[in-house]
Tab-separated table of C-alpha atoms in Angstrom:
chain	number	residue	atom	x	y	z
A	971	MET	CA	-19.387	37.684	7.883
A	972	ASP	CA	-18.131	36.898	4.392
A	973	PRO	CA	-20.504	34.198	3.035
A	974	ARG	CA	-17.484	32.321	1.701
A	975	VAL	CA	-16.409	31.694	5.317
A	976	ARG	CA	-19.674	29.903	6.113
A	977	GLU	CA	-19.442	28.024	2.825
A	978	HIS	CA	-15.982	26.799	3.756
A	979	ALA	CA	-17.087	25.792	7.251
A	980	GLU	CA	-19.741	23.614	5.658
A	981	VAL	CA	-17.158	22.004	3.355
A	982	LEU	CA	-14.935	21.233	6.351
A	983	VAL	CA	-17.692	19.814	8.534
A	984	ASP	CA	-19.580	17.810	5.898
A	985	THR	CA	-17.095	16.910	3.156
A	986	CYS	CA	-13.795	16.707	4.999
A	987	VAL	CA	-14.542	15.154	8.387
A	988	ASP	CA	-18.215	14.170	8.016
A	989	ILE	CA	-19.420	15.331	11.426
A	990	SER	CA	-22.510	13.649	12.826
A	991	GLU	CA	-24.529	13.773	16.038
A	992	GLY	CA	-22.534	13.069	19.195
A	993	ASP	CA	-19.101	13.458	17.629
A	994	GLU	CA	-16.365	15.020	19.760
A	995	VAL	CA	-14.711	17.609	17.521
A	996	VAL	CA	-11.479	19.426	18.384
A	997	VAL	CA	-11.087	22.767	16.615
A	998	SER	CA	-7.620	24.302	16.719
A	999	ALA	CA	-7.526	27.839	15.355
A	1000	PRO	CA	-5.663	31.134	15.881
A	1001	SER	CA	-7.495	34.268	16.943
A	1002	VAL	CA	-6.973	35.855	13.524
A	1003	ALA	CA	-9.309	33.179	12.113
A	1004	ASP	CA	-12.125	33.913	14.568
A	1005	ASP	CA	-14.778	34.250	11.839
A	1006	LEU	CA	-14.095	30.735	10.607
A	1007	THR	CA	-14.064	29.391	14.171
A	1008	VAL	CA	-17.486	30.951	14.770
A	1009	ALA	CA	-18.826	29.458	11.544
A	1010	LEU	CA	-17.405	26.030	12.433
A	1011	TYR	CA	-18.951	26.031	15.884
A	1012	GLU	CA	-22.271	26.999	14.320
A	1013	LYS	CA	-22.143	24.083	11.854
A	1014	ILE	CA	-20.984	21.651	14.552
A	1015	GLY	CA	-23.894	22.736	16.718
A	1016	GLU	CA	-26.376	22.278	13.868
A	1017	ARG	CA	-25.206	18.684	13.506
A	1018	GLY	CA	-25.551	17.871	17.210
A	1019	ALA	CA	-21.828	17.365	17.755
A	1020	ILE	CA	-19.639	18.588	20.643
A	1021	PRO	CA	-16.830	21.075	19.953
A	1022	SER	CA	-13.684	21.638	22.007
A	1023	GLY	CA	-11.345	24.499	21.237
A	1024	ARG	CA	-7.571	24.794	21.157
A	1025	GLY	CA	-5.810	28.031	20.421
A	1026	VAL	CA	-2.243	28.878	21.393
A	1027	THR	CA	-0.519	31.807	19.735
A	1028	SER	CA	2.753	31.366	17.899
A	1029	ARG	CA	4.215	33.931	20.314
A	1030	ALA	CA	3.361	31.680	23.246
A	1031	THR	CA	4.777	28.614	21.516
A	1032	ARG	CA	7.975	30.521	20.734
A	1033	ALA	CA	8.312	31.628	24.366
A	1034	TYR	CA	7.902	28.057	25.594
A	1035	MET	CA	10.325	26.570	23.095
A	1036	ARG	CA	13.031	29.139	23.791
A	1037	ALA	CA	12.676	28.731	27.568
A	1038	ALA	CA	12.487	24.932	27.666
A	1039	ASP	CA	15.422	22.538	27.826
A	1040	GLU	CA	15.177	19.986	25.019
A	1041	ASP	CA	16.177	17.222	27.428
A	1042	ASP	CA	12.952	17.894	29.359
A	1043	PHE	CA	10.577	17.258	26.439
A	1044	GLN	CA	8.318	14.275	27.000
A	1045	GLU	CA	5.132	12.872	25.581
A	1046	SER	CA	2.099	15.014	26.373
A	1047	ALA	CA	-0.401	12.938	28.343
A	1048	VAL	CA	-3.102	15.518	27.671
A	1049	GLY	CA	-2.293	15.491	23.966
A	1050	MET	CA	-2.507	11.696	23.891
A	1051	ALA	CA	-5.805	11.702	25.801
A	1052	MET	CA	-7.268	14.215	23.381
A	1053	SER	CA	-6.096	12.178	20.379
A	1054	GLU	CA	-7.713	9.080	21.862
A	1055	ALA	CA	-10.986	10.745	22.885
A	1056	ALA	CA	-11.723	12.911	19.846
A	1057	ASP	CA	-13.646	11.699	16.821
A	1058	ALA	CA	-12.430	14.465	14.519
A	1059	PHE	CA	-9.909	17.318	14.377
A	1060	ILE	CA	-10.191	20.537	12.396
A	1061	GLY	CA	-6.987	22.554	12.292
A	1062	VAL	CA	-7.108	26.124	11.008
A	1063	ARG	CA	-3.941	27.968	10.025
A	1064	GLY	CA	-3.560	31.729	9.907
A	1065	ALA	CA	-0.709	33.978	10.969
A	1066	THR	CA	-0.063	37.453	12.271
A	1067	ASN	CA	3.672	36.835	11.837
A	1068	THR	CA	4.798	33.823	9.807
A	1069	PHE	CA	8.376	34.246	11.062
A	1070	GLU	CA	7.451	34.287	14.768
A	1071	LYS	CA	9.301	31.053	15.549
A	1072	SER	CA	12.268	31.617	13.249
A	1073	ASP	CA	14.682	32.045	16.171
A	1074	VAL	CA	13.766	28.774	17.895
A	1075	ASP	CA	16.629	26.254	17.887
A	1076	PRO	CA	15.875	23.631	15.189
A	1077	GLY	CA	17.213	20.959	17.530
A	1078	LYS	CA	14.475	21.781	20.026
A	1079	ASN	CA	11.803	21.420	17.374
A	1080	ALA	CA	13.200	18.029	16.412
A	1081	ALA	CA	13.387	16.896	20.054
A	1082	ARG	CA	9.802	17.921	20.741
A	1083	ARG	CA	8.549	16.104	17.645
A	1084	LYS	CA	10.382	12.963	18.738
A	1085	ALA	CA	8.862	13.136	22.222
A	1086	ASN	CA	5.338	13.355	20.788
A	1087	GLU	CA	5.702	10.912	17.916
A	1088	ALA	CA	3.169	8.492	19.429
A	1089	VAL	CA	0.682	11.337	19.943
A	1090	MET	CA	0.987	12.277	16.272
A	1091	GLU	CA	0.515	8.671	15.182
A	1092	LYS	CA	-2.662	8.418	17.270
A	1093	PHE	CA	-3.876	11.761	15.930
A	1094	MET	CA	-3.438	10.543	12.338
A	1095	GLU	CA	-5.793	7.624	13.033
A	1096	ASN	CA	-8.722	10.033	13.466
A	1097	ARG	CA	-10.768	11.941	10.923
A	1098	TRP	CA	-8.902	15.202	10.477
A	1099	VAL	CA	-8.459	18.157	8.188
A	1100	ALA	CA	-6.108	21.130	8.044
A	1101	THR	CA	-7.112	24.332	6.307
A	1102	GLN	CA	-6.004	27.932	5.791
A	1103	TYR	CA	-7.700	31.150	6.803
A	1104	PRO	CA	-6.637	34.073	4.561
A	1105	ALA	CA	-4.870	36.090	7.245
A	1106	PRO	CA	-2.909	39.268	6.453
A	1107	ALA	CA	0.516	37.794	7.259
A	1108	ASN	CA	-0.084	34.925	4.848
A	1109	ALA	CA	-1.138	37.447	2.212
A	1110	GLN	CA	2.157	39.261	2.779
A	1111	ASP	CA	4.116	36.042	2.263
A	1112	ALA	CA	2.276	35.572	-1.016
A	1113	GLU	CA	3.024	39.199	-1.983
A	1114	MET	CA	-0.695	39.855	-2.407
A	1115	SER	CA	-3.192	42.291	-0.989
A	1116	THR	CA	-5.438	40.849	1.712
A	1117	GLU	CA	-8.459	41.072	-0.584
A	1118	ALA	CA	-6.666	39.365	-3.488
A	1119	TYR	CA	-5.388	36.653	-1.166
A	1120	GLU	CA	-8.898	36.062	0.172
A	1121	ASP	CA	-10.127	35.556	-3.387
A	1122	PHE	CA	-7.225	33.182	-4.069
A	1123	VAL	CA	-7.844	31.086	-0.935
A	1124	TRP	CA	-11.606	30.815	-1.271
A	1125	SER	CA	-11.396	29.846	-4.965
A	1126	ALA	CA	-8.947	27.054	-4.075
A	1127	VAL	CA	-11.013	25.607	-1.212
A	1128	ASN	CA	-14.656	26.283	-2.124
A	1129	LYS	CA	-15.073	24.368	-5.381
A	1130	ASP	CA	-16.742	21.357	-6.971
A	1131	TRP	CA	-14.845	18.632	-5.154
A	1132	ASP	CA	-16.802	15.827	-6.806
A	1133	ALA	CA	-15.551	16.994	-10.205
A	1134	GLN	CA	-12.026	17.349	-8.822
A	1135	ARG	CA	-12.167	13.792	-7.466
A	1136	GLU	CA	-13.203	12.410	-10.863
A	1137	HIS	CA	-10.424	14.309	-12.636
A	1138	GLN	CA	-7.761	13.050	-10.235
A	1139	GLU	CA	-9.042	9.489	-10.308
A	1140	GLN	CA	-7.674	9.227	-13.863
A	1141	LEU	CA	-4.158	9.601	-12.444
A	1142	VAL	CA	-4.863	7.180	-9.582
A	1143	GLU	CA	-5.793	4.528	-12.169
A	1144	ILE	CA	-2.364	5.008	-13.776
A	1145	LEU	CA	-0.250	5.305	-10.632
A	1146	ASP	CA	-1.829	2.712	-8.334
A	1147	PRO	CA	-0.821	-0.387	-10.348
A	1148	ALA	CA	2.548	1.096	-11.333
A	1149	SER	CA	6.000	-0.190	-10.447
A	1150	GLU	CA	8.584	2.373	-11.543
A	1151	VAL	CA	8.238	6.151	-11.491
A	1152	ARG	CA	10.816	8.477	-13.010
A	1153	ILE	CA	10.744	12.263	-12.708
A	1154	VAL	CA	12.885	14.450	-14.938
A	1155	SER	CA	13.023	18.247	-14.875
A	1156	GLY	CA	15.611	20.339	-16.690
A	1157	ASP	CA	19.265	19.405	-16.297
A	1158	GLU	CA	19.176	19.030	-12.497
A	1159	THR	CA	16.445	16.522	-11.662
A	1160	ASP	CA	16.443	12.883	-12.693
A	1161	ILE	CA	15.116	10.661	-9.943
A	1162	SER	CA	13.437	7.255	-9.968
A	1163	MET	CA	11.663	5.149	-7.378
A	1164	ASN	CA	9.721	1.914	-7.052
A	1165	VAL	CA	6.081	2.150	-5.934
A	1166	ASP	CA	5.159	-1.482	-6.595
A	1167	GLY	CA	2.514	-2.620	-4.125
A	1168	MET	CA	2.027	0.832	-2.649
A	1169	ILE	CA	-1.377	2.550	-2.635
A	1170	ALA	CA	-2.050	5.713	-4.634
A	1171	GLU	CA	-4.480	7.998	-2.811
A	1172	ASN	CA	-6.834	10.581	-4.292
A	1173	ASP	CA	-6.755	13.718	-2.114
A	1174	TRP	CA	-9.958	15.417	-3.192
A	1175	GLY	CA	-11.120	17.078	0.017
A	1176	ASP	CA	-11.237	14.523	2.803
A	1177	VAL	CA	-7.990	15.504	4.562
A	1178	ASN	CA	-6.158	18.701	3.645
A	1179	MET	CA	-8.035	21.721	2.403
A	1180	PRO	CA	-7.334	22.782	-0.199
A	1181	ALA	CA	-7.075	19.331	-1.658
A	1182	GLY	CA	-5.918	18.571	-5.157
A	1183	GLU	CA	-3.180	15.958	-5.381
A	1184	VAL	CA	-2.576	12.268	-5.971
A	1185	PHE	CA	0.058	10.813	-3.669
A	1186	THR	CA	1.795	7.559	-2.891
A	1187	ALA	CA	4.888	6.265	-1.079
A	1188	PRO	CA	8.025	4.737	-2.580
A	1189	VAL	CA	9.599	1.503	-1.438
A	1190	PRO	CA	12.032	3.021	1.117
A	1191	ASP	CA	15.306	1.718	-0.334
A	1192	SER	CA	14.357	2.183	-4.005
A	1193	VAL	CA	14.964	5.899	-4.564
A	1194	GLU	CA	17.906	6.678	-6.856
A	1195	GLY	CA	19.147	9.877	-8.469
A	1196	THR	CA	19.244	13.608	-7.847
A	1197	VAL	CA	16.437	16.110	-7.405
A	1198	LEU	CA	16.565	19.899	-7.294
A	1199	PHE	CA	13.617	21.357	-5.434
A	1200	ASP	CA	13.438	24.650	-7.291
A	1201	MET	CA	10.695	26.202	-5.173
A	1202	PRO	CA	11.486	27.431	-1.650
A	1203	VAL	CA	10.125	25.766	1.471
A	1204	MET	CA	9.392	27.374	4.836
A	1205	VAL	CA	10.794	25.247	7.661
A	1206	GLN	CA	10.253	26.297	11.276
A	1207	GLY	CA	9.752	29.910	10.212
A	1208	ARG	CA	12.836	30.037	7.965
A	1209	GLU	CA	13.161	29.847	4.188
A	1210	VAL	CA	15.213	27.035	2.694
A	1211	ASP	CA	15.723	27.245	-1.064
A	1212	ASP	CA	17.453	25.435	-3.924
A	1213	VAL	CA	17.490	22.173	-1.989
A	1214	ARG	CA	19.437	19.497	-3.863
A	1215	LEU	CA	19.312	15.885	-2.658
A	1216	THR	CA	21.141	12.891	-4.103
A	1217	PHE	CA	19.866	9.407	-3.238
A	1218	GLU	CA	21.556	6.025	-3.329
A	1219	GLY	CA	19.777	2.927	-2.091
A	1220	GLY	CA	16.928	5.121	-0.895
A	1221	GLU	CA	19.044	7.331	1.384
A	1222	VAL	CA	20.276	10.892	0.999
A	1223	VAL	CA	24.029	10.660	0.417
A	1224	GLU	CA	24.599	14.293	-0.586
A	1225	HIS	CA	22.634	17.425	0.190
A	1226	SER	CA	22.911	21.158	-0.253
A	1227	ALA	CA	20.761	24.281	-0.102
A	1228	GLY	CA	21.216	27.821	-1.351
A	1229	LYS	CA	19.887	29.232	1.918
A	1230	ASN	CA	19.740	27.859	5.474
A	1231	GLU	CA	21.555	24.643	4.610
A	1232	ASP	CA	22.201	24.117	8.329
A	1233	LEU	CA	18.461	23.748	8.895
A	1234	LEU	CA	18.224	21.181	6.104
A	1235	THR	CA	21.090	19.267	7.710
A	1236	THR	CA	19.298	19.285	11.067
A	1237	LEU	CA	16.143	17.881	9.447
A	1238	LEU	CA	18.042	15.082	7.735
A	1239	GLU	CA	19.798	14.159	10.971
A	1240	THR	CA	16.609	14.048	13.062
A	1241	ASP	CA	16.327	10.263	12.759
A	1242	GLU	CA	17.138	7.465	10.307
A	1243	GLY	CA	13.877	7.821	8.402
A	1244	ALA	CA	14.429	11.525	7.735
A	1245	ARG	CA	17.037	10.638	5.088
A	1246	ARG	CA	14.477	8.760	2.984
A	1247	ILE	CA	11.470	9.845	0.942
A	1248	GLY	CA	8.130	9.036	2.538
A	1249	GLU	CA	5.795	10.587	-0.026
A	1250	LEU	CA	5.572	11.348	-3.719
A	1251	GLY	CA	2.736	13.740	-4.556
A	1252	ILE	CA	1.536	15.186	-7.859
A	1253	GLY	CA	-0.278	18.536	-7.742
A	1254	MET	CA	-3.567	18.822	-9.672
A	1255	ASN	CA	-5.495	21.825	-8.291
A	1256	ARG	CA	-5.566	24.278	-11.216
A	1257	ASP	CA	-7.117	27.009	-9.053
A	1258	ILE	CA	-3.773	27.219	-7.253
A	1259	ASP	CA	-1.886	29.008	-9.981
A	1260	ARG	CA	0.895	30.754	-8.076
A	1261	PHE	CA	3.489	30.046	-5.417
A	1262	THR	CA	2.579	31.556	-2.023
A	1263	TYR	CA	5.132	30.203	0.489
A	1264	ASN	CA	2.383	28.064	1.992
A	1265	MET	CA	2.908	24.326	1.548
A	1266	LEU	CA	-0.756	23.571	2.207
A	1267	PHE	CA	-1.441	25.285	-1.132
A	1268	ASP	CA	1.872	25.065	-2.971
A	1269	GLU	CA	2.051	21.249	-2.951
A	1270	LYS	CA	-1.362	21.056	-4.678
A	1271	MET	CA	-0.434	23.499	-7.437
A	1272	GLY	CA	-0.882	22.241	-10.972
A	1273	ASP	CA	2.312	21.538	-12.953
A	1274	THR	CA	4.267	20.462	-9.850
A	1275	VAL	CA	5.378	17.377	-8.007
A	1276	HIS	CA	6.462	17.242	-4.395
A	1277	MET	CA	8.405	14.774	-2.337
A	1278	ALA	CA	8.513	14.595	1.435
A	1279	ILE	CA	11.523	13.427	3.358
A	1280	GLY	CA	10.531	11.436	6.418
A	1281	ARG	CA	7.316	9.752	7.484
A	1282	ALA	CA	5.223	7.801	4.987
A	1283	TYR	CA	1.472	7.881	5.468
A	1284	GLU	CA	-0.238	4.690	6.617
A	1285	GLU	CA	-2.857	4.879	3.877
A	1286	ASN	CA	-0.154	4.529	1.212
A	1287	VAL	CA	1.553	1.447	2.634
A	1288	PRO	CA	-0.104	-1.988	3.030
A	1289	GLU	CA	0.345	-3.646	6.409
A	1290	ASP	CA	2.693	-6.270	4.995
A	1291	ARG	CA	5.074	-3.695	3.484
A	1292	GLU	CA	7.787	-1.572	5.090
A	1293	ARG	CA	6.648	1.965	5.917
A	1294	ASN	CA	9.248	4.680	6.343
A	1295	GLN	CA	9.106	5.913	9.939
A	1296	SER	CA	10.188	9.378	11.072
A	1297	VAL	CA	8.978	12.295	13.131
A	1298	VAL	CA	9.804	14.448	10.103
A	1299	HIS	CA	7.507	14.940	7.129
A	1300	GLU	CA	8.820	17.862	5.100
A	1301	ASP	CA	7.402	18.469	1.620
A	1302	MET	CA	9.517	20.063	-1.109
A	1303	ILE	CA	8.425	21.038	-4.621
A	1304	VAL	CA	9.684	20.645	-8.189
A	1305	ASP	CA	8.273	22.856	-10.953
A	1306	MET	CA	7.173	20.591	-13.821
A	1307	SER	CA	5.776	23.246	-16.157
A	1308	GLU	CA	8.740	23.327	-18.572
A	1309	ASP	CA	11.325	20.873	-19.902
A	1310	SER	CA	9.929	18.175	-17.618
A	1311	TYR	CA	8.149	14.846	-17.693
A	1312	ILE	CA	6.841	12.056	-15.481
A	1313	GLU	CA	7.409	8.527	-16.702
A	1314	ILE	CA	5.564	5.523	-15.291
A	1315	ASP	CA	6.767	2.043	-16.210
A	1316	GLY	CA	8.611	3.501	-19.181
A	1317	GLU	CA	5.688	5.544	-20.535
A	1318	VAL	CA	5.461	9.336	-20.328
A	1319	ILE	CA	2.178	10.220	-18.598
A	1320	GLN	CA	2.819	13.950	-18.076
A	1321	ARG	CA	4.911	16.388	-20.086
A	1322	ASP	CA	5.448	20.044	-19.139
A	1323	GLY	CA	2.580	19.824	-16.650
A	1324	THR	CA	-0.037	18.343	-18.998
A	1325	PHE	CA	-1.308	14.797	-18.337
A	1326	ARG	CA	-1.999	12.320	-21.105
A	1327	PHE	CA	-5.730	12.456	-20.276
A	1328	GLU	CA	-5.803	16.256	-20.754
A	1329	ASP	CA	-6.113	18.289	-23.939
A	1330	GLY	CA	-2.773	19.426	-25.332
A	1331	PHE	CA	-0.717	16.458	-24.158
A	1332	GLU	CA	2.249	15.665	-26.383
A	1333	GLY	CA	3.771	12.328	-25.525
C-alpha cells in the first residue's frame, strides 16, 4: 500500500473527525478506493471505535434514479436513523466513470434532495469529512496521468495543516468583522454583498479534505450585481460553463450558461432559496495549482473565489439571523488571478490573487 494512503487515513481520523474510543463511525467509499477504506478501518480499530460501511456504486444509483418515479421519493428512515446514531462520517469520493449519472433527469435529483432535506440537516450536525481518492476516472477529468494525479492529490491533502490554519486565520481576522464585500474580476464580474454579523470560518482540515478556504455567508437579500463564473462546474454528471448570474435584492433575476443552461435553470427553480447565495468562499490552498473538474479541490485553489447558490451553512449564521434555506448547495468559481480584486469595507485586501498579508501585494 502506498504510505501516503495510510498517512491520509491518519489525517482523516485524527485531524478531521477526531475519532476516539467507542465512536460509531460511518465510512462511505467506492470500491475503487479500497486501499483507503482498509487504512481507515485499521486506524478506527486502533482507536477503539466502531466502523460501519456504506458503498453503493454510481451505476446502481443511476439505475435506481432512472427507474424510480419522482413522486415516490420520501425521506429515508434508515438514512435518518444512521444520521442520528453515528458520531462521525467519513465520505470518500472516487470514480470509475464521472459521467455515470449524466442521463438522470435533473428533476429527479432535485425531488430526491427535497425528500431527504431533513436527513441532510441532521447529517450536517455530526462530525464529518469528505475526501478524494485519486481514482483513474478523476485523473482523466483532470487530464493527468494516474501517477501525476496521485501526486497532486496527496500533496493537497497530506500537508502541515497547523501552518495552513495560521495562514488562513489572517483572512478570518479581516473578514469576520466586515460588513461589505465587493468582488471585481475583469469586465464581467462586479458583485457586492453584506456579511455584517455573519461568521467567517477557517476551513483548515476539520471538514472537507483537502481544506484550504475561508468562507462566510451573505445576508440573503443583500447580494447585488453580476458575476461570471469563468471556470466550469460539474452538476449531476454534466458540465455547465460560463455561468452568468445577475442579482437584485439578493435574488437571481437573470441567468445564462454557455453549456447546459437547462440544468442551471432546473437548479435555480428547485426551491426559493436556490436563487440566493448561501456561501462566499475564498480559496487559499496553494498546493492546488490547477483546475481539475473536481469542486472538492477546485474551490480551495489559490487565486479564486467561489459562491454557492442555495443552502447557507449553520456555522456561518448566528441563531438570531436569517439563514438561507435550500436543498441545493452548488459551488461555482471565479478566477481572481488577473485583473481582479476583493474589497472589504472599501479597502482592497486582495489583488490579482495576492492578499495584503502576503509578499508582492500591491494595493
